[in-house]
């Protein structure tokens, strides 16, 4: 299935939305395969079969949530830690504690993690497949 972007967004599959409360309690859903991690899609979608699309989402980690193994994926990502803390490593073997205001940008297929949070955190993530030339 091929998704078409709304005019004005180029190759990204995004819809026009005006201001709304992104932090409202509606719209959150559990991230499959992760305990204590929820996401709220703010805009966009992926077509994984075609390696196309872009997603902007909030990621909310409950206190004590963790990903106990490194992960990688075939899309690029930018992550900005809005509040709370996120640690690289596994509890209690913390190798680096990330504070609010921390930012990362990764190309596709870069292994990252494991991660955990003692106090919970909120991140905004920009996920996108690299454009084809």
mmCIF file with all atom_site columns, C-alpha atoms in Angstrom:
data_model
loop_
_atom_site.group_PDB
_atom_site.id
_atom_site.type_symbol
_atom_site.label_atom_id
_atom_site.label_alt_id
_atom_site.label_comp_id
_atom_site.label_asym_id
_atom_site.label_entity_id
_atom_site.label_seq_id
_atom_site.pdbx_PDB_ins_code
_atom_site.Cartn_x
_atom_site.Cartn_y
_atom_site.Cartn_z
_atom_site.occupancy
_atom_site.B_iso_or_equiv
_atom_site.pdbx_formal_charge
_atom_site.auth_seq_id
_atom_site.auth_comp_id
_atom_site.auth_asym_id
_atom_site.auth_atom_id
_atom_site.pdbx_PDB_model_num
ATOM 1   C CA . UNK A 1 1   ? 0.000  0.000  0.000  1.00 0.00 ? 1   UNK A CA 1
ATOM 2   C CA . UNK A 1 2   ? 1.361  3.432  -0.903 1.00 0.00 ? 2   UNK A CA 1
ATOM 3   C CA . UNK A 1 3   ? 0.412  6.413  1.242  1.00 0.00 ? 3   UNK A CA 1
ATOM 4   C CA . UNK A 1 4   ? 0.387  9.866  -0.240 1.00 0.00 ? 4   UNK A CA 1
ATOM 5   C CA . UNK A 1 5   ? 1.480  12.874 1.763  1.00 0.00 ? 5   UNK A CA 1
ATOM 6   C CA . UNK A 1 6   ? -0.794 15.837 2.134  1.00 0.00 ? 6   UNK A CA 1
ATOM 7   C CA . UNK A 1 7   ? 0.341  18.680 -0.156 1.00 0.00 ? 7   UNK A CA 1
ATOM 8   C CA . UNK A 1 8   ? 2.988  20.801 1.525  1.00 0.00 ? 8   UNK A CA 1
ATOM 9   C CA . UNK A 1 9   ? 4.770  17.958 3.341  1.00 0.00 ? 9   UNK A CA 1
ATOM 10  C CA . UNK A 1 10  ? 6.800  16.595 0.440  1.00 0.00 ? 10  UNK A CA 1
ATOM 11  C CA . UNK A 1 11  ? 7.467  12.879 0.761  1.00 0.00 ? 11  UNK A CA 1
ATOM 12  C CA . UNK A 1 12  ? 6.450  12.698 4.437  1.00 0.00 ? 12  UNK A CA 1
ATOM 13  C CA . UNK A 1 13  ? 3.080  11.134 5.204  1.00 0.00 ? 13  UNK A CA 1
ATOM 14  C CA . UNK A 1 14  ? 1.768  13.851 7.509  1.00 0.00 ? 14  UNK A CA 1
ATOM 15  C CA . UNK A 1 15  ? -1.657 15.397 7.888  1.00 0.00 ? 15  UNK A CA 1
ATOM 16  C CA . UNK A 1 16  ? -2.399 19.041 8.595  1.00 0.00 ? 16  UNK A CA 1
ATOM 17  C CA . UNK A 1 17  ? -3.347 19.570 12.264 1.00 0.00 ? 17  UNK A CA 1
ATOM 18  C CA . UNK A 1 18  ? -3.771 22.829 14.111 1.00 0.00 ? 18  UNK A CA 1
ATOM 19  C CA . UNK A 1 19  ? -2.896 23.404 17.775 1.00 0.00 ? 19  UNK A CA 1
ATOM 20  C CA . UNK A 1 20  ? -4.080 20.739 20.212 1.00 0.00 ? 20  UNK A CA 1
ATOM 21  C CA . UNK A 1 21  ? -3.069 19.621 23.700 1.00 0.00 ? 21  UNK A CA 1
ATOM 22  C CA . UNK A 1 22  ? -0.449 16.963 23.020 1.00 0.00 ? 22  UNK A CA 1
ATOM 23  C CA . UNK A 1 23  ? -0.112 16.227 26.752 1.00 0.00 ? 23  UNK A CA 1
ATOM 24  C CA . UNK A 1 24  ? -3.794 15.371 27.269 1.00 0.00 ? 24  UNK A CA 1
ATOM 25  C CA . UNK A 1 25  ? -4.453 11.882 28.643 1.00 0.00 ? 25  UNK A CA 1
ATOM 26  C CA . UNK A 1 26  ? -6.275 10.632 25.539 1.00 0.00 ? 26  UNK A CA 1
ATOM 27  C CA . UNK A 1 27  ? -4.445 8.921  22.703 1.00 0.00 ? 27  UNK A CA 1
ATOM 28  C CA . UNK A 1 28  ? -1.704 7.150  24.664 1.00 0.00 ? 28  UNK A CA 1
ATOM 29  C CA . UNK A 1 29  ? -1.077 3.477  23.876 1.00 0.00 ? 29  UNK A CA 1
ATOM 30  C CA . UNK A 1 30  ? 1.380  0.874  25.095 1.00 0.00 ? 30  UNK A CA 1
ATOM 31  C CA . UNK A 1 31  ? 4.439  0.337  22.907 1.00 0.00 ? 31  UNK A CA 1
ATOM 32  C CA . UNK A 1 32  ? 4.370  -3.351 21.892 1.00 0.00 ? 32  UNK A CA 1
ATOM 33  C CA . UNK A 1 33  ? 7.194  -5.345 23.460 1.00 0.00 ? 33  UNK A CA 1
ATOM 34  C CA . UNK A 1 34  ? 7.962  -2.762 26.182 1.00 0.00 ? 34  UNK A CA 1
ATOM 35  C CA . UNK A 1 35  ? 6.593  -2.704 29.740 1.00 0.00 ? 35  UNK A CA 1
ATOM 36  C CA . UNK A 1 36  ? 5.850  0.735  31.167 1.00 0.00 ? 36  UNK A CA 1
ATOM 37  C CA . UNK A 1 37  ? 6.462  2.595  27.890 1.00 0.00 ? 37  UNK A CA 1
ATOM 38  C CA . UNK A 1 38  ? 3.634  4.410  26.102 1.00 0.00 ? 38  UNK A CA 1
ATOM 39  C CA . UNK A 1 39  ? 3.489  6.456  22.936 1.00 0.00 ? 39  UNK A CA 1
ATOM 40  C CA . UNK A 1 40  ? 1.218  9.118  21.557 1.00 0.00 ? 40  UNK A CA 1
ATOM 41  C CA . UNK A 1 41  ? 1.450  9.672  17.809 1.00 0.00 ? 41  UNK A CA 1
ATOM 42  C CA . UNK A 1 42  ? 1.225  13.397 17.173 1.00 0.00 ? 42  UNK A CA 1
ATOM 43  C CA . UNK A 1 43  ? 1.522  13.228 13.394 1.00 0.00 ? 43  UNK A CA 1
ATOM 44  C CA . UNK A 1 44  ? 2.526  11.036 10.515 1.00 0.00 ? 44  UNK A CA 1
ATOM 45  C CA . UNK A 1 45  ? 2.708  7.358  9.745  1.00 0.00 ? 45  UNK A CA 1
ATOM 46  C CA . UNK A 1 46  ? 5.069  4.767  8.375  1.00 0.00 ? 46  UNK A CA 1
ATOM 47  C CA . UNK A 1 47  ? 4.775  2.476  5.387  1.00 0.00 ? 47  UNK A CA 1
ATOM 48  C CA . UNK A 1 48  ? 7.343  -0.059 6.590  1.00 0.00 ? 48  UNK A CA 1
ATOM 49  C CA . UNK A 1 49  ? 7.016  -2.215 3.469  1.00 0.00 ? 49  UNK A CA 1
ATOM 50  C CA . UNK A 1 50  ? 8.096  0.718  1.283  1.00 0.00 ? 50  UNK A CA 1
ATOM 51  C CA . UNK A 1 51  ? 10.542 2.171  3.836  1.00 0.00 ? 51  UNK A CA 1
ATOM 52  C CA . UNK A 1 52  ? 8.715  5.492  3.657  1.00 0.00 ? 52  UNK A CA 1
ATOM 53  C CA . UNK A 1 53  ? 7.114  7.947  6.017  1.00 0.00 ? 53  UNK A CA 1
ATOM 54  C CA . UNK A 1 54  ? 7.715  9.960  9.138  1.00 0.00 ? 54  UNK A CA 1
ATOM 55  C CA . UNK A 1 55  ? 6.240  9.992  12.642 1.00 0.00 ? 55  UNK A CA 1
ATOM 56  C CA . UNK A 1 56  ? 6.351  12.580 15.403 1.00 0.00 ? 56  UNK A CA 1
ATOM 57  C CA . UNK A 1 57  ? 5.465  11.056 18.745 1.00 0.00 ? 57  UNK A CA 1
ATOM 58  C CA . UNK A 1 58  ? 5.667  11.509 22.474 1.00 0.00 ? 58  UNK A CA 1
ATOM 59  C CA . UNK A 1 59  ? 7.162  8.630  24.427 1.00 0.00 ? 59  UNK A CA 1
ATOM 60  C CA . UNK A 1 60  ? 6.257  8.345  28.111 1.00 0.00 ? 60  UNK A CA 1
ATOM 61  C CA . UNK A 1 61  ? 8.212  5.977  30.348 1.00 0.00 ? 61  UNK A CA 1
ATOM 62  C CA . UNK A 1 62  ? 6.834  5.081  33.798 1.00 0.00 ? 62  UNK A CA 1
ATOM 63  C CA . UNK A 1 63  ? 9.175  5.034  36.783 1.00 0.00 ? 63  UNK A CA 1
ATOM 64  C CA . UNK A 1 64  ? 11.108 1.761  36.681 1.00 0.00 ? 64  UNK A CA 1
ATOM 65  C CA . UNK A 1 65  ? 10.535 1.109  32.943 1.00 0.00 ? 65  UNK A CA 1
ATOM 66  C CA . UNK A 1 66  ? 13.441 -0.378 31.031 1.00 0.00 ? 66  UNK A CA 1
ATOM 67  C CA . UNK A 1 67  ? 14.615 -1.851 27.767 1.00 0.00 ? 67  UNK A CA 1
ATOM 68  C CA . UNK A 1 68  ? 17.170 -4.457 28.821 1.00 0.00 ? 68  UNK A CA 1
ATOM 69  C CA . UNK A 1 69  ? 18.829 -4.981 25.440 1.00 0.00 ? 69  UNK A CA 1
ATOM 70  C CA . UNK A 1 70  ? 20.243 -2.788 22.672 1.00 0.00 ? 70  UNK A CA 1
ATOM 71  C CA . UNK A 1 71  ? 17.857 -2.006 19.800 1.00 0.00 ? 71  UNK A CA 1
ATOM 72  C CA . UNK A 1 72  ? 18.181 -0.791 16.230 1.00 0.00 ? 72  UNK A CA 1
ATOM 73  C CA . UNK A 1 73  ? 15.681 -0.085 13.469 1.00 0.00 ? 73  UNK A CA 1
ATOM 74  C CA . UNK A 1 74  ? 15.618 0.780  9.798  1.00 0.00 ? 74  UNK A CA 1
ATOM 75  C CA . UNK A 1 75  ? 14.468 4.389  10.252 1.00 0.00 ? 75  UNK A CA 1
ATOM 76  C CA . UNK A 1 76  ? 16.296 7.483  11.477 1.00 0.00 ? 76  UNK A CA 1
ATOM 77  C CA . UNK A 1 77  ? 15.368 9.081  14.768 1.00 0.00 ? 77  UNK A CA 1
ATOM 78  C CA . UNK A 1 78  ? 15.779 12.267 16.729 1.00 0.00 ? 78  UNK A CA 1
ATOM 79  C CA . UNK A 1 79  ? 14.996 12.168 20.443 1.00 0.00 ? 79  UNK A CA 1
ATOM 80  C CA . UNK A 1 80  ? 14.655 15.076 22.883 1.00 0.00 ? 80  UNK A CA 1
ATOM 81  C CA . UNK A 1 81  ? 14.222 14.365 26.602 1.00 0.00 ? 81  UNK A CA 1
ATOM 82  C CA . UNK A 1 82  ? 11.557 16.814 27.822 1.00 0.00 ? 82  UNK A CA 1
ATOM 83  C CA . UNK A 1 83  ? 11.345 15.814 31.489 1.00 0.00 ? 83  UNK A CA 1
ATOM 84  C CA . UNK A 1 84  ? 12.603 13.207 33.927 1.00 0.00 ? 84  UNK A CA 1
ATOM 85  C CA . UNK A 1 85  ? 15.754 11.160 33.415 1.00 0.00 ? 85  UNK A CA 1
ATOM 86  C CA . UNK A 1 86  ? 16.760 8.224  31.255 1.00 0.00 ? 86  UNK A CA 1
ATOM 87  C CA . UNK A 1 87  ? 19.826 6.109  31.905 1.00 0.00 ? 87  UNK A CA 1
ATOM 88  C CA . UNK A 1 88  ? 21.933 4.151  29.469 1.00 0.00 ? 88  UNK A CA 1
ATOM 89  C CA . UNK A 1 89  ? 22.771 0.701  30.811 1.00 0.00 ? 89  UNK A CA 1
ATOM 90  C CA . UNK A 1 90  ? 20.846 -1.727 32.986 1.00 0.00 ? 90  UNK A CA 1
ATOM 91  C CA . UNK A 1 91  ? 19.812 -1.237 36.589 1.00 0.00 ? 91  UNK A CA 1
ATOM 92  C CA . UNK A 1 92  ? 21.930 -0.889 38.681 1.00 0.00 ? 92  UNK A CA 1
ATOM 93  C CA . UNK A 1 93  ? 24.784 -0.720 36.123 1.00 0.00 ? 93  UNK A CA 1
ATOM 94  C CA . UNK A 1 94  ? 24.145 2.821  34.901 1.00 0.00 ? 94  UNK A CA 1
ATOM 95  C CA . UNK A 1 95  ? 26.746 3.985  32.406 1.00 0.00 ? 95  UNK A CA 1
ATOM 96  C CA . UNK A 1 96  ? 25.266 7.433  31.754 1.00 0.00 ? 96  UNK A CA 1
ATOM 97  C CA . UNK A 1 97  ? 22.335 9.373  33.213 1.00 0.00 ? 97  UNK A CA 1
ATOM 98  C CA . UNK A 1 98  ? 20.556 11.622 30.718 1.00 0.00 ? 98  UNK A CA 1
ATOM 99  C CA . UNK A 1 99  ? 18.779 14.716 32.057 1.00 0.00 ? 99  UNK A CA 1
ATOM 100 C CA . UNK A 1 100 ? 15.932 16.784 30.600 1.00 0.00 ? 100 UNK A CA 1
ATOM 101 C CA . UNK A 1 101 ? 17.235 18.811 27.665 1.00 0.00 ? 101 UNK A CA 1
ATOM 102 C CA . UNK A 1 102 ? 19.338 15.945 26.277 1.00 0.00 ? 102 UNK A CA 1
ATOM 103 C CA . UNK A 1 103 ? 19.089 15.347 22.512 1.00 0.00 ? 103 UNK A CA 1
ATOM 104 C CA . UNK A 1 104 ? 20.193 12.531 20.197 1.00 0.00 ? 104 UNK A CA 1
ATOM 105 C CA . UNK A 1 105 ? 20.005 12.019 16.433 1.00 0.00 ? 105 UNK A CA 1
ATOM 106 C CA . UNK A 1 106 ? 20.684 8.615  14.864 1.00 0.00 ? 106 UNK A CA 1
ATOM 107 C CA . UNK A 1 107 ? 20.744 7.277  11.336 1.00 0.00 ? 107 UNK A CA 1
ATOM 108 C CA . UNK A 1 108 ? 19.075 3.957  10.564 1.00 0.00 ? 108 UNK A CA 1
ATOM 109 C CA . UNK A 1 109 ? 20.607 0.693  11.863 1.00 0.00 ? 109 UNK A CA 1
ATOM 110 C CA . UNK A 1 110 ? 22.568 2.264  14.753 1.00 0.00 ? 110 UNK A CA 1
ATOM 111 C CA . UNK A 1 111 ? 22.406 0.083  17.870 1.00 0.00 ? 111 UNK A CA 1
ATOM 112 C CA . UNK A 1 112 ? 21.459 1.979  21.040 1.00 0.00 ? 112 UNK A CA 1
ATOM 113 C CA . UNK A 1 113 ? 20.531 1.064  24.594 1.00 0.00 ? 113 UNK A CA 1
ATOM 114 C CA . UNK A 1 114 ? 19.842 -0.667 26.861 1.00 0.00 ? 114 UNK A CA 1
ATOM 115 C CA . UNK A 1 115 ? 17.912 2.032  28.770 1.00 0.00 ? 115 UNK A CA 1
ATOM 116 C CA . UNK A 1 116 ? 16.068 2.419  32.072 1.00 0.00 ? 116 UNK A CA 1
ATOM 117 C CA . UNK A 1 117 ? 14.484 5.181  34.091 1.00 0.00 ? 117 UNK A CA 1
ATOM 118 C CA . UNK A 1 118 ? 14.212 5.321  37.860 1.00 0.00 ? 118 UNK A CA 1
ATOM 119 C CA . UNK A 1 119 ? 11.843 8.305  38.002 1.00 0.00 ? 119 UNK A CA 1
ATOM 120 C CA . UNK A 1 120 ? 10.132 8.179  34.594 1.00 0.00 ? 120 UNK A CA 1
ATOM 121 C CA . UNK A 1 121 ? 10.584 10.448 31.619 1.00 0.00 ? 121 UNK A CA 1
ATOM 122 C CA . UNK A 1 122 ? 8.844  12.123 28.699 1.00 0.00 ? 122 UNK A CA 1
ATOM 123 C CA . UNK A 1 123 ? 10.464 12.425 25.269 1.00 0.00 ? 123 UNK A CA 1
ATOM 124 C CA . UNK A 1 124 ? 9.492  13.782 21.885 1.00 0.00 ? 124 UNK A CA 1
ATOM 125 C CA . UNK A 1 125 ? 10.725 11.684 18.988 1.00 0.00 ? 125 UNK A CA 1
ATOM 126 C CA . UNK A 1 126 ? 10.990 12.450 15.286 1.00 0.00 ? 126 UNK A CA 1
ATOM 127 C CA . UNK A 1 127 ? 11.197 9.194  13.317 1.00 0.00 ? 127 UNK A CA 1
ATOM 128 C CA . UNK A 1 128 ? 11.642 9.043  9.547  1.00 0.00 ? 128 UNK A CA 1
ATOM 129 C CA . UNK A 1 129 ? 12.885 6.873  6.761  1.00 0.00 ? 129 UNK A CA 1
ATOM 130 C CA . UNK A 1 130 ? 15.767 8.423  4.849  1.00 0.00 ? 130 UNK A CA 1
ATOM 131 C CA . UNK A 1 131 ? 14.558 9.902  1.551  1.00 0.00 ? 131 UNK A CA 1
ATOM 132 C CA . UNK A 1 132 ? 15.443 7.897  -1.518 1.00 0.00 ? 132 UNK A CA 1
ATOM 133 C CA . UNK A 1 133 ? 17.452 9.610  -4.218 1.00 0.00 ? 133 UNK A CA 1
#
